[in-house]
Coordinates of C-alpha atoms in Angstrom, one line a residue:
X1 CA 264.6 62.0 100.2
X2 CA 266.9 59.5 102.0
X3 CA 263.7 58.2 104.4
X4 CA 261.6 57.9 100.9
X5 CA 264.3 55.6 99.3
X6 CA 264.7 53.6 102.2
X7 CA 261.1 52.8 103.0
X8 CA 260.6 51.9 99.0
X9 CA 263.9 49.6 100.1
X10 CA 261.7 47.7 102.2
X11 CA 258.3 47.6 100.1
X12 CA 260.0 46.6 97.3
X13 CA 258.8 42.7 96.1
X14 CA 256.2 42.5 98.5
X15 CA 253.2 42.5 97.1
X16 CA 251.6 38.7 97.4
X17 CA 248.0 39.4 96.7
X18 CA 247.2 36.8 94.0
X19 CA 245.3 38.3 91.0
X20 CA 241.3 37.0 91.3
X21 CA 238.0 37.5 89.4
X22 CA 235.7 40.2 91.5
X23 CA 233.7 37.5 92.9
X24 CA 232.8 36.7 96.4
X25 CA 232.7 32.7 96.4
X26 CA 229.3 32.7 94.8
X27 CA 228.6 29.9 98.0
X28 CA 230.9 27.7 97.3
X29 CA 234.0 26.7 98.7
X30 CA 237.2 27.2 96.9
X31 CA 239.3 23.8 97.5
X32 CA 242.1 24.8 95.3
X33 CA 245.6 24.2 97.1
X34 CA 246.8 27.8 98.6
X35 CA 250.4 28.6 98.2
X36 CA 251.1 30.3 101.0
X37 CA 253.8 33.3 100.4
X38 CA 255.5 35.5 102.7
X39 CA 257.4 37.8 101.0
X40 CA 260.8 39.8 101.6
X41 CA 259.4 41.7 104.7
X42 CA 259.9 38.3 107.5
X43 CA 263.7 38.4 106.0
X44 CA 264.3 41.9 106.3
X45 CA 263.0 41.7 110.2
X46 CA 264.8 38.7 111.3
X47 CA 268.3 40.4 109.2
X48 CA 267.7 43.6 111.2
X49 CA 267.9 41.4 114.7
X50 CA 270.3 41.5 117.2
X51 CA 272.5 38.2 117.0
X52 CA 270.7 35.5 119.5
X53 CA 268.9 31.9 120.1
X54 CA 265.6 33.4 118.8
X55 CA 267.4 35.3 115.6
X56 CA 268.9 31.5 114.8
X57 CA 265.5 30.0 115.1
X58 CA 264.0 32.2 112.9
X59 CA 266.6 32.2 110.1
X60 CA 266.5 28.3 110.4
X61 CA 262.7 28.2 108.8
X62 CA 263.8 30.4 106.0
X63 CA 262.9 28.2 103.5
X64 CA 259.3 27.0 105.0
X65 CA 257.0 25.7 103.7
X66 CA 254.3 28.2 105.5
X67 CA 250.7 27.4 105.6
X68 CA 247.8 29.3 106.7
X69 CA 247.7 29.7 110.7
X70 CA 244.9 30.3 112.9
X71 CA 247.5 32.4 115.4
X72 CA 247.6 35.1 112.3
X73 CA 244.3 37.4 112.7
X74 CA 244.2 39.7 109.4
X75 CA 244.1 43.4 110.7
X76 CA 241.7 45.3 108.1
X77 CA 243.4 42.7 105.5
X78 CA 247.1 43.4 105.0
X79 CA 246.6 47.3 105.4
X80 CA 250.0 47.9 106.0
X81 CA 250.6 48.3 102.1
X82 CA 246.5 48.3 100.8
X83 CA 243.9 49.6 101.2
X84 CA 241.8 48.5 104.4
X85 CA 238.8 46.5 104.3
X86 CA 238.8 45.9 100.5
X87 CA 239.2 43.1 98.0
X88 CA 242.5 43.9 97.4
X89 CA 243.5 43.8 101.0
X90 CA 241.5 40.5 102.1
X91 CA 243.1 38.4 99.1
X92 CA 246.9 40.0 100.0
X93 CA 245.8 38.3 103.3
X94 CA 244.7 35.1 102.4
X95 CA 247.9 35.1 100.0
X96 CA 250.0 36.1 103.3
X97 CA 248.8 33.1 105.5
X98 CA 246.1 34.8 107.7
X99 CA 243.6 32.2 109.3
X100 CA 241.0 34.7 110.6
X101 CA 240.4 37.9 108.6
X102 CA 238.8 41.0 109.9
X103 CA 235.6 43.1 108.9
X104 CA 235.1 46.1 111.1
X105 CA 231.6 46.5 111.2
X106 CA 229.9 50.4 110.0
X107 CA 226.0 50.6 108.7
X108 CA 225.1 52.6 105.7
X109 CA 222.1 55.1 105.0
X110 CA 219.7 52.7 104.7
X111 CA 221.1 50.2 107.6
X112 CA 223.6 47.8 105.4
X113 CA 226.3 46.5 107.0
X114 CA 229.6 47.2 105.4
X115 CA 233.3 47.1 106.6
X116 CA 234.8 50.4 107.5
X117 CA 237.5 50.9 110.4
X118 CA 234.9 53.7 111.8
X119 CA 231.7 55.0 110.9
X120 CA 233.2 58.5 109.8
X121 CA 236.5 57.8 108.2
X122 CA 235.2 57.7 104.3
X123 CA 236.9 60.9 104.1
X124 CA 240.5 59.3 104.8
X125 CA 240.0 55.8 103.4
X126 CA 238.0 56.4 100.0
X127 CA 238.0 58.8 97.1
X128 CA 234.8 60.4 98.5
X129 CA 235.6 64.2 98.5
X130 CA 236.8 63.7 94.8
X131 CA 233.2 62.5 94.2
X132 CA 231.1 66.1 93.7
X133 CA 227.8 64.6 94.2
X134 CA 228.4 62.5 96.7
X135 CA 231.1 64.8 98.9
X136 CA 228.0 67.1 99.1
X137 CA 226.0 64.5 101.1
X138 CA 229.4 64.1 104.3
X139 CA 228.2 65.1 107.4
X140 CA 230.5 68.2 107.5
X141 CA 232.1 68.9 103.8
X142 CA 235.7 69.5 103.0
X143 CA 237.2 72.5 104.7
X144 CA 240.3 74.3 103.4
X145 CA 243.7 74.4 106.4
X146 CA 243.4 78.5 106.9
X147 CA 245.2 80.5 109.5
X148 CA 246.5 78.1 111.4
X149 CA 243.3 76.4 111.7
X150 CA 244.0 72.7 109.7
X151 CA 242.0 71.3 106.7
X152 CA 238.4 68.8 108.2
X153 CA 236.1 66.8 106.6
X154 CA 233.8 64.3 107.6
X155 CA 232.3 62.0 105.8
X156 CA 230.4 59.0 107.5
X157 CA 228.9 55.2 106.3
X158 CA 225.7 56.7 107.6
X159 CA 225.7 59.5 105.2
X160 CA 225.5 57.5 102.2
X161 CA 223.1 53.9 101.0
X162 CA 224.9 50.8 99.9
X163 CA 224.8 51.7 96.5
X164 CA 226.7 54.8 96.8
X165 CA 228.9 52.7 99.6
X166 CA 230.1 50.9 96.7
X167 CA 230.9 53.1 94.0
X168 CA 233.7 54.5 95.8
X169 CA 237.1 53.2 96.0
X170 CA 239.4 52.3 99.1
X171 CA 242.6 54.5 99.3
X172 CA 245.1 53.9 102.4
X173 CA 244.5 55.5 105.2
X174 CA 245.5 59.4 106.0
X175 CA 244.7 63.1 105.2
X176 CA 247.1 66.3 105.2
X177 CA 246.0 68.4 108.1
X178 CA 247.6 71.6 106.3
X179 CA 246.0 70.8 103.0
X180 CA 244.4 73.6 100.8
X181 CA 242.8 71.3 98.4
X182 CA 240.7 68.3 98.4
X183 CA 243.8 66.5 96.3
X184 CA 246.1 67.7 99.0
X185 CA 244.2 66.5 102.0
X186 CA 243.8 63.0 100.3
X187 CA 247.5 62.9 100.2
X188 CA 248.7 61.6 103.8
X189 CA 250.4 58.5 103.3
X190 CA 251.8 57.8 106.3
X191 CA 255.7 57.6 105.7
X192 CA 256.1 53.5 106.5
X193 CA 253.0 52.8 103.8
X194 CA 252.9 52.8 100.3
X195 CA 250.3 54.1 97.7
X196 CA 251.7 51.7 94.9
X197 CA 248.4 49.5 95.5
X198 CA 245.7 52.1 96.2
X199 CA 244.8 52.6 92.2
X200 CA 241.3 52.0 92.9
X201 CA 240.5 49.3 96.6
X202 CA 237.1 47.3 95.9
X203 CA 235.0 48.3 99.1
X204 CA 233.2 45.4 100.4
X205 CA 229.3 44.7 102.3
X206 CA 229.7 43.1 105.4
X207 CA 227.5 39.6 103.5
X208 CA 230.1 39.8 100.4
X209 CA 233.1 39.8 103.3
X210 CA 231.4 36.8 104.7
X211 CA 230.3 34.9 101.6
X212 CA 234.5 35.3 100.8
X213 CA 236.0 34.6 103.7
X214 CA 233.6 31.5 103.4
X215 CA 235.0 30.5 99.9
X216 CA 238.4 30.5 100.9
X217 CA 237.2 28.2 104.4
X218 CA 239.2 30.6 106.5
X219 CA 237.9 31.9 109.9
X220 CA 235.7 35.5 110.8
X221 CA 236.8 38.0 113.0
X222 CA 233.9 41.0 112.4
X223 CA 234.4 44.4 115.0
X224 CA 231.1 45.9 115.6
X225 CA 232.0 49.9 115.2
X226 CA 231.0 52.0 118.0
X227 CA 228.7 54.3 116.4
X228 CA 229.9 58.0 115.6
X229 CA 225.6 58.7 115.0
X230 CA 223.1 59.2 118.3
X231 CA 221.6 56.0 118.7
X232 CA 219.0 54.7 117.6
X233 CA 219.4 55.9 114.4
X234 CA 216.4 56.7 112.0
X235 CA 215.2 53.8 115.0
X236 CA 217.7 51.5 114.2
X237 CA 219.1 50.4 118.5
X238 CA 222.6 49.6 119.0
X239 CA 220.9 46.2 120.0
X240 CA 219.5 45.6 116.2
X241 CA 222.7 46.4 115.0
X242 CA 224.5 43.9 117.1
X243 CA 222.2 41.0 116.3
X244 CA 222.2 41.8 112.5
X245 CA 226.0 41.3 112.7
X246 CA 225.2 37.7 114.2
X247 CA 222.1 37.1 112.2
X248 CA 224.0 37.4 108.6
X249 CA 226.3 34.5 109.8
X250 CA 223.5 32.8 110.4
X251 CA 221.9 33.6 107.3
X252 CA 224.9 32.4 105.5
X253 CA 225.2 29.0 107.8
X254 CA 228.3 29.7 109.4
X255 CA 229.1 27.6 112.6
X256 CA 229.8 29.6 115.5
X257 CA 233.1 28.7 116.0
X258 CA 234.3 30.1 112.9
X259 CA 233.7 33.6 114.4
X260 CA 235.4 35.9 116.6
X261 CA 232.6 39.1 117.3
X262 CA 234.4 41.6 118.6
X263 CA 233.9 45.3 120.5
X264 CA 234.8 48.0 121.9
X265 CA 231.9 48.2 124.2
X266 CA 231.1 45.7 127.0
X267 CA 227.3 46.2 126.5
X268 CA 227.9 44.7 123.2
X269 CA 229.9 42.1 124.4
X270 CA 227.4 41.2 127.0
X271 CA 224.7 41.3 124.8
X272 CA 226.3 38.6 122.3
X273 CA 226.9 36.5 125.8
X274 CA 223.2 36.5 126.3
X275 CA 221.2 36.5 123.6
X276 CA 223.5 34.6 121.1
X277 CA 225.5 32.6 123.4
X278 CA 227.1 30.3 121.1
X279 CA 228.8 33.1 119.5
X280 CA 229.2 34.8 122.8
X281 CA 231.2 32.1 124.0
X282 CA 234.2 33.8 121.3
X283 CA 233.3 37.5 122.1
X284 CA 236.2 40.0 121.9
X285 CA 236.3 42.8 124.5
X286 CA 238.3 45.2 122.7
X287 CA 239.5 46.8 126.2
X288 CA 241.2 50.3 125.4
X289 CA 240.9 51.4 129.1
X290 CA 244.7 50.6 129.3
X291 CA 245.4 53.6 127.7
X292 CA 246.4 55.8 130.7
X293 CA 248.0 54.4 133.7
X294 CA 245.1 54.8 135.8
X295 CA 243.0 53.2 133.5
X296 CA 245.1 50.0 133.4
X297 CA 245.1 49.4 136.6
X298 CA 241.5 49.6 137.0
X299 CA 241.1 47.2 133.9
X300 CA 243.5 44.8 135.5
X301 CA 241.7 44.8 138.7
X302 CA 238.2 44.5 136.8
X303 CA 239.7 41.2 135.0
X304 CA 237.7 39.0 137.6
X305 CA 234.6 40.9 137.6
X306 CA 234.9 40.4 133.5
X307 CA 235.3 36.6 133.9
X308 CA 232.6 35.9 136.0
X309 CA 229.9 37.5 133.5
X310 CA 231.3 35.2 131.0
X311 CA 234.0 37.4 128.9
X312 CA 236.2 34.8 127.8
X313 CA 238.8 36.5 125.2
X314 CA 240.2 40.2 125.9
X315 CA 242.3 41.9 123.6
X316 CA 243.8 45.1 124.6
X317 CA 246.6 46.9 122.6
X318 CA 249.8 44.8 122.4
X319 CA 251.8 47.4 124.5
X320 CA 249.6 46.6 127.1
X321 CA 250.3 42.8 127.9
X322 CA 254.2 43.0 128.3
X323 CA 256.6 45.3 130.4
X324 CA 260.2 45.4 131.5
X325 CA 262.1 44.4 134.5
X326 CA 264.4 45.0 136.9
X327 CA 266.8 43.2 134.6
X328 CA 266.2 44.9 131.2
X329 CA 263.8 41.9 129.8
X330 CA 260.6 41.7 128.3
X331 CA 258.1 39.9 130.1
X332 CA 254.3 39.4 130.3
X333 CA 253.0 42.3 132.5
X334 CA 250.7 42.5 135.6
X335 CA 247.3 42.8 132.7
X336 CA 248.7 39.7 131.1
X337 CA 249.4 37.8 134.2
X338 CA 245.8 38.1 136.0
X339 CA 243.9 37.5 132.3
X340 CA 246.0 34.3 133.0
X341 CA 244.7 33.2 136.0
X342 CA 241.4 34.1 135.2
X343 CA 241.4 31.7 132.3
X344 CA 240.5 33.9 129.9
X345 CA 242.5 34.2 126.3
X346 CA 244.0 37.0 125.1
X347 CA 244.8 38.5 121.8
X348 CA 246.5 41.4 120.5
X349 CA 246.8 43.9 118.1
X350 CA 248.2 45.4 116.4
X351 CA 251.6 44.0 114.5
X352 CA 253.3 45.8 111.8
X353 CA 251.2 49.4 112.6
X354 CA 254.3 51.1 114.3
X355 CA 257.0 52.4 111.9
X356 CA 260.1 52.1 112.5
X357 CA 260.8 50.6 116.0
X358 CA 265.0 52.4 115.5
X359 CA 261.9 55.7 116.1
X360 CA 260.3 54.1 119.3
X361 CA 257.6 52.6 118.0
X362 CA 255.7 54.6 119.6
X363 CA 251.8 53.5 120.5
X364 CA 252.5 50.0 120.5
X365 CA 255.9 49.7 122.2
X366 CA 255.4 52.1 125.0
X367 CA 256.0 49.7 128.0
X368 CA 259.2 48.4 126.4
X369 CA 260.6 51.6 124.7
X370 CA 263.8 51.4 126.5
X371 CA 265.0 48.2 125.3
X372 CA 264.5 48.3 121.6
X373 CA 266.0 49.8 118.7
X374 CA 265.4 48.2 115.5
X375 CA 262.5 46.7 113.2
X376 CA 264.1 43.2 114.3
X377 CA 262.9 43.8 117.6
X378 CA 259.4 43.4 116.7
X379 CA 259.8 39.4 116.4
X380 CA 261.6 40.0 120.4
X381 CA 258.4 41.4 121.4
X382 CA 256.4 38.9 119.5
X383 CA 258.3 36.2 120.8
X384 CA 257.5 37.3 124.2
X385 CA 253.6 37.7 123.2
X386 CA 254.0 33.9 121.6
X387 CA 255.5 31.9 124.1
X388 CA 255.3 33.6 127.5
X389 CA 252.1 35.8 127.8
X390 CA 250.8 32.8 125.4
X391 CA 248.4 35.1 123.7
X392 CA 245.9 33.1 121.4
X393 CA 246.7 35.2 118.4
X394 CA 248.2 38.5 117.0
X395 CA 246.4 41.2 114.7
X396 CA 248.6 42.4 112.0
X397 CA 248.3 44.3 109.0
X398 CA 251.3 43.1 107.2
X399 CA 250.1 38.7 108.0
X400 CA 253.3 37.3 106.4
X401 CA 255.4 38.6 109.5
X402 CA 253.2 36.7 111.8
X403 CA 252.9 33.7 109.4
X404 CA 256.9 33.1 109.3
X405 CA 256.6 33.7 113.2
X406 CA 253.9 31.1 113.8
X407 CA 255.1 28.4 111.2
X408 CA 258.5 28.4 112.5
X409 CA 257.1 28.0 116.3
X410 CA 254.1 25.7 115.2
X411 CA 251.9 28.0 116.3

């Protein structure tokens, strides 16, 4: 009960989305003077940090004003407190000050593109196994928890067209493992997030993401999903699938250097460098190899190998580009340091997707664990992440904490 009231303490009066019509720009530009809000949740942080030069900075650009910043990349929209890849979230963004908003890239049925964290996660983002008739078509259907064996469901993009895509709605993220019942299973919450803005999240085509995005003149950062299908599928190549991501910028005459493709898989990566080399030139390798020890040092040695077949940004997970020292500081790690002097840019994800740092932080503050110990500490890290590793931008899924971060630095 106490951890309840305390984490509705926090939400509580930050909720900045700006009510819209349902529309996706209709291909025009919206012109109309943003006023950029942050919210309570920047105060809260820099309030919760340990007394200091960087605290003092912080507090001194309380008042703003804060404007849209390129440094800010929208992860999934502001999904800390909506629902991820919907309207809902990608206008809290906007609202929030992200410059470049994220579309994670799934294909339907019959091969649209739409934005979905992963392939097969309808089952934990949307309403789907509420939906009789369409819960009947997931790749594996809803499975009661039963003698110790938890509750499963699966339910891809794949298994469903556009049409039925879009009749669902967007809930936050998370399932009950132990559930017995479809309504229990859909109700996982994670403790740090809220349902107060999940009534019903607008799920979104990868072309209405774009024509939006477009509207508001911000800046495209689309994740080609690693398919969870065999490929090709129903003949459809990973290589058709990477190319239709470019193609509907095309389609929609965005410039290049509006865009940010990113993935999880060099071939992809690679293949953008190639054959659409304009916007290979601002390719994302998504590098989770840094995920066990052995595999981060293997990625750190391969950083020159990456550079010379033209990978220019990399973008492992934000533990992965700091580390501590022999004197208890936080400073840009060995990863960081030879991305450096390769040239190449670096951003990092994913801010605001921890908890509560006083609880580790776990995932995302693994290298520095031993020298934090409250939610303040995430603007220490960041600080380090700004203004020593120098990393081009930061993903976050609540964008106002970055924004008060990068207006106050001039980032």
């Amino acid at each position: 009960m106490m951890r309840s009231f305390i984490v509705s303490g926090l939400l509580l009066g930050v909720a900045t989305a700006a009510a819209v019509p349902r529309s996706y720009g209709h291909g025009h530009h919206n012109h109309t003077k943003l006023n950029v809000q942050v919210g309570d949740r920047p105060y809260y942080l820099v309030n919760e940090m340990d007394d200091g030069p960087l605290k003092e900075k912080l507090e001194s650009c309380s008042e703003g004003p804060f404007k849209t910043s390129e440094f800010v990349f929208a992860h999934r929209g502001a999904s800390l407190q909506f629902p991820e890849h919907t309207l809902e979230a990608y206008n809290a963004a906007r609202r929030q000050g992200a410059g470049v908003i994220e579309c994670d890239v799934a294909f339907t049925k019959d091969k649209k593109l739409v934005c979905r964290h992963a392939q097969c996660d309808l089952h934990t983002t949307t309403n789907v196994l509420n939906q009789t008739d369409l819960a009947s078509k997931c790749t594996t259907p809803f499975t009661p928890a039963t003698n110790g064996t938890p509750a499963a469901a699966k339910c891809c993009t794949s298994d469903f067209t556009l049409d039925e895509f879009k009749s669902l709605c967007g809930k936050m993220d998370g399932f009950n493992p132990n559930a017995t019942t479809v309504t229990e299973y859909m109700d996982g919450t994670p403790y740090f997030r809220t349902d107060l803005y999940a009534t019903c999240g607008t799920l979104m085509a990868h072309e209405e993401y774009i024509e939006l995005v477009n509207g508001w003149d911000l800046k495209f950062t689309p994740e080609l999903k690693t398919p969870e299908v065999e490929m090709p599928f129903d003949g459809y190549t990973q290589e058709q699938f990477a190319q239709e991501l470019i193609d509907q910028y095309k389609a929609a005459g965005i410039h290049p250097s509006r865009v940010w493709p990113q993935s999880f898989l060099p071939a992809d990566i690679f293949y953008w460098i190639d054959k659409e080399p304009e916007f290979g030139v601002q390719a994302v390798y998504l590098d989770e190899r840094v995920d066990t020890p052995e595999g981060y040092a293997n990625a750190t040695a391969s950083i020159p190998e990456l550079a010379a077949r033209g990978v220019k940004i990399l973008a492992p997970a934000m533990f992965a580009l700091t580390k501590v020292d022999t004197e208890g500081k936080i400073v840009p790690s060995e990863y960081a340091i030879a991305a450096k002097a390769e040239g190449l840019d670096l951003v990092a994800w994913s801010f605001e997707r921890s908890g509560w740092l006083n609880e580790g932080g776990g995932y995302y503050y693994q290298y520095v664990l031993d020298v934090i110990n409250n939610d303040g500490d995430m603007y220490t890290v960041l600080d380090v992440l700004a203004q020593q590793v120098k990393i081009k931008a930061m993903f976050s899924d609540w964008p106002a904490s970055v924004t008060y971060y990068a207006n106050c630095f001039g980032l």
